[in-house]
Short mmCIF file of C-alpha atoms and ligand atoms in Angstrom, two decimals:
data_model
loop_
_atom_site.label_atom_id
_atom_site.label_comp_id
_atom_site.label_asym_id
_atom_site.label_seq_id
_atom_site.Cartn_x
_atom_site.Cartn_y
_atom_site.Cartn_z
CA MET L 17 5.51 134.93 63.80
CA ASN L 18 5.17 131.54 62.12
CA ASP L 19 7.35 128.50 62.81
CA GLU L 20 9.56 129.03 59.72
CA GLN L 21 10.41 132.53 60.90
CA LEU L 22 11.12 131.28 64.41
CA ILE L 23 13.40 128.53 63.06
CA ALA L 24 15.32 131.06 60.94
CA ARG L 25 15.77 133.44 63.89
CA ARG L 26 16.72 130.56 66.17
CA ASN L 27 19.36 129.30 63.74
CA ARG L 28 20.72 132.80 63.25
CA THR L 29 20.97 133.58 66.95
CA LEU L 30 21.71 130.26 68.61
CA GLY L 31 23.97 128.93 65.88
CA PRO L 32 24.12 125.53 64.23
CA THR L 33 24.92 123.28 67.21
CA TYR L 34 21.36 123.42 68.52
CA GLN L 35 19.10 120.71 67.16
CA ASN L 36 15.38 120.25 66.87
CA PHE L 37 13.47 117.06 67.44
CA PHE L 38 11.54 115.67 64.44
CA ASP L 39 11.66 116.43 60.70
CA ARG L 40 8.95 119.01 61.34
CA PRO L 41 10.12 120.82 64.49
CA LEU L 42 7.53 121.20 67.17
CA HIS L 43 6.71 124.60 68.67
CA LEU L 44 5.32 123.90 72.12
CA VAL L 45 3.69 126.57 74.20
CA ARG L 46 1.99 124.80 77.11
CA GLY L 47 2.02 121.61 79.14
CA ALA L 48 -0.04 119.89 81.83
CA GLY L 49 0.41 116.36 83.13
CA MET L 50 1.03 114.09 80.13
CA THR L 51 -0.15 116.65 77.60
CA LEU L 52 1.68 119.27 75.57
CA TRP L 53 0.09 121.87 73.29
CA ASP L 54 1.66 123.41 70.20
CA ALA L 55 1.29 127.01 69.04
CA ASP L 56 -1.78 126.05 67.01
CA GLY L 57 -3.50 124.51 70.01
CA ARG L 58 -2.93 120.88 68.97
CA GLU L 59 -2.49 118.35 71.80
CA TYR L 60 0.38 115.86 72.07
CA LEU L 61 0.94 112.92 74.40
CA ASP L 62 4.45 113.18 75.84
CA CYS L 63 5.86 109.64 76.03
CA TYR L 64 9.54 110.32 76.44
CA ASN L 65 10.09 113.23 78.82
CA ASN L 66 11.56 111.82 82.01
CA VAL L 67 12.53 115.26 83.32
CA VAL L 68 9.01 116.32 84.19
CA SER L 69 8.51 113.04 85.99
CA VAL L 70 5.51 114.07 88.07
CA GLY L 71 3.89 115.61 84.98
CA HIS L 72 4.22 118.90 83.11
CA CYS L 73 3.57 121.95 85.29
CA HIS L 74 2.39 119.88 88.24
CA PRO L 75 0.30 122.37 90.29
CA ARG L 76 1.98 121.42 93.59
CA VAL L 77 5.45 122.03 92.17
CA VAL L 78 4.42 125.24 90.41
CA GLU L 79 2.79 126.53 93.57
CA ALA L 80 5.87 125.72 95.67
CA LEU L 81 8.14 127.44 93.14
CA CYS L 82 5.95 130.54 92.93
CA ARG L 83 5.48 130.82 96.66
CA GLN L 84 9.21 130.61 97.36
CA ALA L 85 10.13 132.89 94.43
CA GLY L 86 7.77 135.49 95.89
CA THR L 87 9.25 135.11 99.38
CA LEU L 88 13.03 134.83 99.15
CA ASN L 89 15.76 133.56 96.86
CA THR L 90 19.36 133.68 98.05
CA HIS L 91 22.39 131.43 98.10
CA THR L 92 23.70 128.84 100.52
CA ARG L 93 25.88 131.13 102.61
CA TYR L 94 22.76 132.04 104.58
CA LEU L 95 20.83 129.66 106.78
CA HIS L 96 17.66 128.33 105.19
CA ALA L 97 15.53 125.36 106.20
CA ALA L 98 14.60 124.18 102.67
CA ILE L 99 18.08 123.01 101.65
CA VAL L 100 18.48 121.11 104.92
CA GLU L 101 15.05 119.49 104.65
CA LEU L 102 15.63 118.43 101.05
CA GLY L 103 19.09 117.09 101.87
CA GLU L 104 17.65 115.12 104.79
CA MET L 105 14.85 113.71 102.64
CA LEU L 106 17.25 112.57 99.92
CA VAL L 107 19.65 111.03 102.42
CA ASP L 108 16.73 109.24 104.14
CA ARG L 109 15.89 107.63 100.83
CA LEU L 110 19.40 106.29 100.33
CA PRO L 111 20.95 103.18 101.89
CA GLY L 112 24.16 102.67 103.82
CA ALA L 113 26.50 105.46 104.69
CA LEU L 114 25.28 107.80 101.95
CA ASP L 115 24.55 110.67 104.30
CA THR L 116 26.10 113.85 102.90
CA CYS L 117 24.28 115.81 100.23
CA VAL L 118 25.72 118.58 98.04
CA PHE L 119 23.53 120.57 95.64
CA THR L 120 24.23 121.67 92.09
CA CYS L 121 22.06 122.97 89.25
CA THR L 122 22.47 120.32 86.54
CA GLY L 123 23.28 116.66 86.12
CA SER L 124 26.56 117.65 84.47
CA GLU L 125 27.58 119.72 87.46
CA ALA L 126 26.65 116.83 89.74
CA ASN L 127 28.80 114.38 87.78
CA ASP L 128 31.70 116.83 87.59
CA LEU L 129 31.51 117.26 91.35
CA ALA L 130 31.37 113.46 91.76
CA LEU L 131 34.63 113.18 89.79
CA ARG L 132 36.23 115.84 91.99
CA LEU L 133 35.08 114.03 95.14
CA ALA L 134 36.45 110.72 93.88
CA ARG L 135 39.73 112.20 92.73
CA THR L 136 40.30 114.16 95.92
CA HIS L 137 39.48 111.12 98.04
CA THR L 138 41.61 108.60 96.15
CA ARG L 139 44.32 111.01 94.99
CA ARG L 140 44.05 109.35 91.61
CA ARG L 141 42.78 110.66 88.29
CA ASP L 142 41.74 107.70 86.16
CA ILE L 143 38.09 106.93 85.53
CA ILE L 144 36.39 103.79 84.21
CA ALA L 145 33.19 104.39 82.25
CA VAL L 146 30.91 102.22 80.15
CA ASP L 147 30.97 102.36 76.36
CA HIS L 148 28.39 104.65 74.71
CA ALA L 149 27.66 106.38 78.02
CA TYR L 150 26.82 110.05 78.35
CA HIS L 151 27.48 111.75 81.68
CA GLY L 152 27.22 115.44 80.78
CA HIS L 153 28.40 118.33 78.66
CA LEU L 154 31.27 119.74 80.78
CA THR L 155 34.83 119.21 79.55
CA SER L 156 35.52 116.77 82.39
CA LEU L 157 32.48 114.71 81.34
CA ILE L 158 32.96 114.77 77.58
CA GLU L 159 36.30 113.15 78.47
CA ILE L 160 34.50 110.19 80.05
CA SER L 161 31.48 110.05 77.72
CA PRO L 162 32.11 107.83 74.67
CA TYR L 163 28.74 109.01 73.33
CA LYS L 164 30.48 112.37 72.80
CA PHE L 165 34.23 111.78 72.52
CA ALA L 166 33.81 108.86 70.12
CA GLY L 167 30.95 110.48 68.20
CA LYS L 168 30.78 113.24 65.60
CA GLY L 169 33.20 116.04 66.43
CA GLY L 170 34.76 114.03 69.26
CA THR L 171 38.50 113.87 69.73
CA GLY L 172 38.77 110.49 71.45
CA ALA L 173 39.46 109.44 75.01
CA PRO L 174 42.22 111.01 77.08
CA SER L 175 44.71 108.62 78.69
CA HIS L 176 42.99 108.80 82.09
CA THR L 177 39.73 107.39 80.68
CA HIS L 178 39.21 103.63 80.50
CA ILE L 179 36.18 102.30 78.69
CA VAL L 180 34.60 98.93 79.41
CA PRO L 181 32.20 97.33 76.93
CA MET L 182 28.50 97.93 77.33
CA PRO L 183 26.99 94.81 78.92
CA ASP L 184 24.33 94.50 76.22
CA VAL L 185 22.81 91.03 76.32
CA PHE L 186 20.80 91.62 73.12
CA ARG L 187 23.48 92.48 70.59
CA GLY L 188 26.69 92.76 72.62
CA LEU L 189 29.69 90.44 72.77
CA TYR L 190 27.97 88.12 75.25
CA ARG L 191 24.31 87.14 75.24
CA GLY L 192 22.01 84.89 77.21
CA GLU L 193 22.20 83.42 80.71
CA GLU L 194 25.94 83.57 81.33
CA ALA L 195 26.38 87.02 79.83
CA GLY L 196 26.48 88.83 83.18
CA ILE L 197 29.36 86.70 84.44
CA LYS L 198 31.26 87.05 81.18
CA TYR L 199 30.87 90.83 81.13
CA ALA L 200 32.04 90.91 84.76
CA GLU L 201 35.15 88.91 83.81
CA GLN L 202 35.81 91.30 80.98
CA PHE L 203 35.36 94.20 83.39
CA GLU L 204 37.98 92.65 85.70
CA GLU L 205 40.48 92.46 82.85
CA GLY L 206 39.75 96.11 82.09
CA VAL L 207 40.36 97.13 85.70
CA ALA L 208 43.57 95.13 85.87
CA ARG L 209 44.96 97.05 82.89
CA THR L 210 44.40 100.45 84.54
CA GLY L 211 46.88 100.17 87.39
CA GLY L 212 44.38 101.78 89.82
CA VAL L 213 41.57 104.25 89.33
CA ALA L 214 39.80 107.08 91.12
CA ALA L 215 36.33 105.89 90.16
CA PHE L 216 34.01 103.80 88.11
CA ILE L 217 30.99 105.73 86.90
CA ALA L 218 27.94 104.07 85.39
CA GLU L 219 24.25 104.61 84.97
CA SER L 220 22.31 101.94 86.80
CA LEU L 221 20.32 101.26 83.62
CA LEU L 222 21.90 102.53 80.41
CA SER L 223 20.08 105.39 78.67
CA CYS L 224 22.20 106.57 75.74
CA GLY L 225 23.40 103.00 75.42
CA GLY L 226 19.85 102.18 74.29
CA GLN L 227 17.57 101.67 77.30
CA ILE L 228 19.53 98.68 78.54
CA GLU L 229 19.06 96.84 81.84
CA LEU L 230 22.36 95.61 83.22
CA PRO L 231 22.61 91.82 83.54
CA PRO L 232 22.02 90.57 87.10
CA GLY L 233 25.16 90.69 89.22
CA TYR L 234 27.01 93.04 86.87
CA LEU L 235 27.34 96.05 89.19
CA GLN L 236 28.06 93.83 92.20
CA ALA L 237 31.06 92.33 90.41
CA ALA L 238 32.15 95.66 88.95
CA TYR L 239 31.94 97.52 92.28
CA ARG L 240 33.90 94.74 94.04
CA GLN L 241 36.68 94.92 91.48
CA VAL L 242 36.87 98.72 91.45
CA ARG L 243 37.03 98.83 95.26
CA ALA L 244 39.72 96.14 95.25
CA VAL L 245 42.00 98.58 93.39
CA GLY L 246 41.10 101.48 95.69
CA GLY L 247 38.55 103.20 93.46
CA VAL L 248 35.10 104.49 94.40
CA CYS L 249 31.84 103.70 92.65
CA ILE L 250 29.60 106.44 91.25
CA ALA L 251 26.00 105.70 90.29
CA ASP L 252 24.67 108.20 87.76
CA GLU L 253 20.96 108.29 88.57
CA VAL L 254 20.28 111.43 86.54
CA GLN L 255 17.94 109.54 84.20
CA VAL L 256 16.76 106.54 86.15
CA GLY L 257 16.37 107.73 89.74
CA PHE L 258 13.25 108.91 91.59
CA GLY L 259 10.98 105.91 91.19
CA ARG L 260 11.05 105.55 87.41
CA VAL L 261 12.11 101.90 87.43
CA GLY L 262 9.08 101.08 89.59
CA THR L 263 10.49 98.20 91.63
CA HIS L 264 12.88 100.55 93.42
CA PHE L 265 13.35 104.26 94.02
CA TRP L 266 16.94 104.20 92.67
CA GLY L 267 18.21 102.27 89.68
CA PHE L 268 21.25 100.92 91.52
CA GLU L 269 18.96 99.11 93.98
CA THR L 270 17.88 96.80 91.13
CA GLN L 271 21.47 95.55 91.09
CA GLY L 272 21.76 95.05 94.86
CA VAL L 273 24.68 97.47 95.29
CA VAL L 274 25.38 100.54 97.39
CA PRO L 275 27.46 103.16 95.55
CA ASP L 276 29.96 105.49 97.24
CA ILE L 277 28.60 108.49 95.34
CA VAL L 278 25.15 108.97 93.80
CA THR L 279 24.42 111.74 91.32
CA MET L 280 20.91 112.91 90.56
CA GLY L 281 19.33 115.51 88.28
CA LYS L 282 16.55 115.79 85.70
CA PRO L 283 13.45 114.54 87.63
CA ILE L 284 14.57 115.96 90.99
CA GLY L 285 13.14 119.40 90.12
CA ASN L 286 10.50 118.32 87.57
CA GLY L 287 12.02 120.67 85.01
CA HIS L 288 13.51 123.24 87.35
CA PRO L 289 17.36 123.23 87.24
CA LEU L 290 18.26 121.34 90.39
CA ALA L 291 20.67 118.45 90.88
CA ALA L 292 22.57 116.82 93.72
CA VAL L 293 25.39 114.54 94.76
CA VAL L 294 25.17 112.30 97.81
CA THR L 295 28.23 110.63 99.27
CA THR L 296 29.71 109.01 102.36
CA PRO L 297 31.18 110.85 105.36
CA GLU L 298 34.68 109.57 104.47
CA ILE L 299 34.59 110.98 100.97
CA ALA L 300 32.96 114.19 102.20
CA ALA L 301 35.73 114.56 104.79
CA SER L 302 38.46 114.13 102.16
CA PHE L 303 36.77 116.78 100.04
CA ALA L 304 36.71 119.24 102.95
CA ASN L 305 40.39 120.01 102.43
CA GLY L 306 40.10 123.74 102.99
CA MET L 307 38.72 124.63 99.55
CA GLU L 308 35.18 125.91 100.05
CA TYR L 309 32.35 124.47 97.97
CA PHE L 310 30.21 127.30 96.72
CA ASN L 311 27.72 127.22 93.88
CA THR L 312 25.79 130.48 93.42
CA PHE L 313 22.54 128.85 92.37
CA GLY L 314 22.93 125.28 93.59
CA GLY L 315 20.56 124.57 96.47
CA ASN L 316 18.87 127.98 96.45
CA PRO L 317 15.54 128.15 98.33
CA VAL L 318 13.41 128.24 95.17
CA SER L 319 15.08 125.15 93.69
CA CYS L 320 14.81 123.33 97.00
CA ALA L 321 11.12 124.21 97.26
CA ALA L 322 10.64 122.51 93.89
CA GLY L 323 12.66 119.48 95.02
CA LEU L 324 10.64 119.12 98.23
CA ALA L 325 7.35 119.36 96.31
CA VAL L 326 8.53 116.70 93.81
CA LEU L 327 9.34 114.24 96.60
CA ASP L 328 5.96 114.91 98.24
CA VAL L 329 4.10 114.33 94.97
CA ILE L 330 5.96 111.08 94.21
CA GLU L 331 5.03 109.86 97.68
CA GLU L 332 1.45 111.11 97.87
CA GLU L 333 0.48 110.06 94.35
CA GLY L 334 2.21 106.68 94.74
CA LEU L 335 4.12 107.29 91.50
CA GLN L 336 6.77 104.63 91.99
CA ALA L 337 4.17 101.86 92.33
CA HIS L 338 2.22 103.45 89.47
CA ALA L 339 5.34 103.37 87.26
CA LEU L 340 5.69 99.67 87.95
CA GLN L 341 2.03 98.88 87.22
CA VAL L 342 1.74 100.92 84.04
CA GLY L 343 5.25 99.94 82.95
CA ASN L 344 4.46 96.22 83.27
CA HIS L 345 1.21 96.71 81.39
CA LEU L 346 2.94 98.64 78.61
CA LYS L 347 5.86 96.23 78.35
CA GLN L 348 3.44 93.33 77.96
CA ALA L 349 1.45 95.19 75.30
CA LEU L 350 4.68 95.92 73.41
CA ALA L 351 5.76 92.29 73.71
CA ASN L 352 2.39 91.26 72.24
CA LEU L 353 2.90 93.69 69.38
CA MET L 354 6.31 92.17 68.72
CA ALA L 355 4.70 88.88 67.69
CA ALA L 356 3.12 90.60 64.67
CA HIS L 357 6.04 92.86 63.72
CA PRO L 358 9.40 91.29 62.85
CA ILE L 359 11.05 94.73 62.91
CA MET L 360 10.70 94.70 66.71
CA GLY L 361 13.84 92.85 67.77
CA ASP L 362 13.66 93.43 71.51
CA VAL L 363 11.37 94.97 74.10
CA ARG L 364 13.22 95.76 77.31
CA GLY L 365 13.48 97.86 80.40
CA ARG L 366 11.81 98.23 83.73
CA GLY L 367 8.98 100.38 85.05
CA LEU L 368 8.60 103.42 82.84
CA PHE L 369 12.11 103.15 81.44
CA LEU L 370 11.48 101.03 78.34
CA GLY L 371 13.08 100.53 74.95
CA VAL L 372 12.13 98.84 71.69
CA GLU L 373 15.12 97.87 69.54
CA LEU L 374 14.33 97.77 65.83
CA VAL L 375 16.11 95.37 63.48
CA ARG L 376 15.85 94.51 59.78
CA SER L 377 16.46 90.87 60.64
CA ARG L 378 16.10 89.03 63.92
CA GLU L 379 18.94 86.71 62.78
CA THR L 380 21.58 89.26 61.76
CA LEU L 381 20.24 92.04 64.06
CA GLU L 382 20.91 94.55 61.28
CA PRO L 383 19.84 97.82 62.89
CA ALA L 384 16.72 99.54 61.52
CA ALA L 385 17.76 103.14 62.17
CA ALA L 386 15.97 104.78 59.24
CA GLU L 387 12.83 102.90 60.22
CA ALA L 388 13.21 104.05 63.84
CA SER L 389 13.41 107.64 62.68
CA HIS L 390 10.39 107.10 60.40
CA ILE L 391 8.38 105.69 63.31
CA VAL L 392 9.22 108.57 65.64
CA ASN L 393 8.25 111.13 62.98
CA ARG L 394 5.02 109.30 62.11
CA MET L 395 4.12 109.01 65.79
CA ARG L 396 4.62 112.76 66.00
CA ASP L 397 2.16 113.15 63.10
CA HIS L 398 -0.25 111.17 65.28
CA ARG L 399 0.61 113.54 68.16
CA ILE L 400 2.53 111.05 70.25
CA LEU L 401 6.03 112.13 71.20
CA LEU L 402 8.80 109.53 71.32
CA SER L 403 12.49 109.57 70.56
CA THR L 404 15.33 107.26 69.50
CA ASP L 405 18.52 106.35 71.27
CA GLY L 406 21.33 103.81 71.32
CA PRO L 407 24.67 103.78 69.51
CA LEU L 408 22.97 102.58 66.33
CA HIS L 409 20.04 105.01 66.64
CA ASN L 410 17.59 102.13 66.34
CA VAL L 411 16.05 102.03 69.81
CA ILE L 412 12.73 103.74 70.47
CA LYS L 413 12.95 105.12 73.98
CA ILE L 414 9.85 105.27 76.10
CA LYS L 415 10.19 107.18 79.35
CA PRO L 416 7.06 109.24 79.91
CA PRO L 417 6.25 111.30 82.97
CA LEU L 418 5.40 108.85 85.77
CA VAL L 419 1.74 109.92 85.69
CA PHE L 420 1.29 107.99 82.39
CA SER L 421 -1.99 106.08 82.60
CA LYS L 422 -2.82 102.60 81.31
CA ALA L 423 -5.33 104.12 78.90
CA GLU L 424 -2.64 106.44 77.51
CA ALA L 425 -0.23 103.50 77.24
CA ASP L 426 -2.86 101.53 75.30
CA TRP L 427 -3.43 104.51 73.02
CA MET L 428 0.30 104.80 72.35
CA VAL L 429 0.56 101.09 71.52
CA GLN L 430 -2.49 101.26 69.25
CA ILE L 431 -0.99 104.12 67.24
CA LEU L 432 2.39 102.39 67.18
CA ALA L 433 0.68 99.33 65.68
CA THR L 434 -0.82 101.55 62.96
CA VAL L 435 2.56 103.06 62.13
CA LEU L 436 4.32 99.67 62.21
CA ALA L 437 1.84 98.45 59.58
CA GLU L 438 3.10 101.07 57.09
CA ASP L 439 5.27 99.98 54.15
CA ALA L 440 8.34 101.74 55.52
CA CYS L 441 8.32 99.43 58.57
CA GLN L 442 8.15 96.12 56.70
CA VAL L 443 11.37 94.10 56.87
N1 LIG N 8 23.93 111.92 83.17
C1 LIG N 8 23.05 111.33 82.36
C2 LIG N 8 22.85 109.87 82.44
C3 LIG N 8 22.30 112.09 81.47
O1 LIG N 8 21.42 111.50 80.66
C4 LIG N 8 22.48 113.49 81.43
C5 LIG N 8 21.67 114.38 80.50
N2 LIG N 8 21.12 113.80 79.39
C6 LIG N 8 23.43 114.05 82.28
C7 LIG N 8 24.12 113.25 83.14
C8 LIG N 8 23.69 115.53 82.26
O2 LIG N 8 22.65 116.23 82.82
P1 LIG N 8 22.39 117.79 82.45
O3 LIG N 8 21.94 117.83 81.02
O4 LIG N 8 21.32 118.19 83.44
O5 LIG N 8 23.65 118.51 82.65
#
């Protein structure tokens, strides 16, 4: 069966809401480390997949999965050591009173559970979220995800959702040194208008927002204000947790805050559906109101075996420090490239969570979305996989598996320079 036939069957069976990456969809059949192979045996360098953070099909993770799948897989109403060990390891990696861990299968389930925890604890319903954020595909999360409810097919925000502006210091309302303080003031006005909330949820670095680092002090001010009106603070670490930012294991640590609830997903199972929520004993106690928590697949022994192996690999291979080293190297190389290419308006991010914002003019910041799409498709022709993000679709997102090497980073930058020299990228 060729790719055209597969596309036709896929469209017929899965329907039109599924999308494919790239103008020429890619049919992948195998992966290892940083490399993916298509059905014709061609190799690709995967520079944006943050789910398989310790590398595609890492042998340790695969072995752990296989061994446990061949031994036992049940649910959490039986005693099993793996779920306890993984919970303990996650809690050990978190600061403060974050000592209670609940397992789910996806980031969406984790965020939905976080909302339930917050609402049960505070007996309130309202949620503050950041503009352009995405927190998951469940109904409860579409309601707090401007990326969805304000996008194509969206039906707007319900009355219990309050959106604060994205603290974007590149093209947002406030820029430069004082921007963090100004965004915090604006946040305070937003909180004041709510009349009390259950929770504030935010990613610790903004992914769908366009690979944005929050200005220093932003979360500290926001958390203080939310707690002052009785709300709890949820850090969505589904994208940025598990060492990706290099300087810290969790994204929120870069902002010097301790959330009341942390949600995690994607990298926790290196591709296996596993996710978790960690919270404080007070919130956990409020949630234990007689209604049992049961999730058929969440925290099953096979998933937990994968999670334990992922944590071991991050530790043993020193992947957090590696992410910092390679990320710094890559960010510098991209900054150097920027000097020769006016279309590159901004290079930002931390560790291996980087973004390049493309503009048609560095004065007007007119977004270069068509050019961004051209670049991603041309990079694919050169067998380097990247993607775009941001509300204006003009940010190239770079978030490779953490095993990305300096040599691979140099290769990516070299090919990017070739593509940026094409006519379509001249502004
Ligand atoms: N939170 C964030 C920040 C995400 O990026 C995503 C997925 N893109 C989710 C939550 C939802 O995770 P999942 O797709 O595993 O349900």
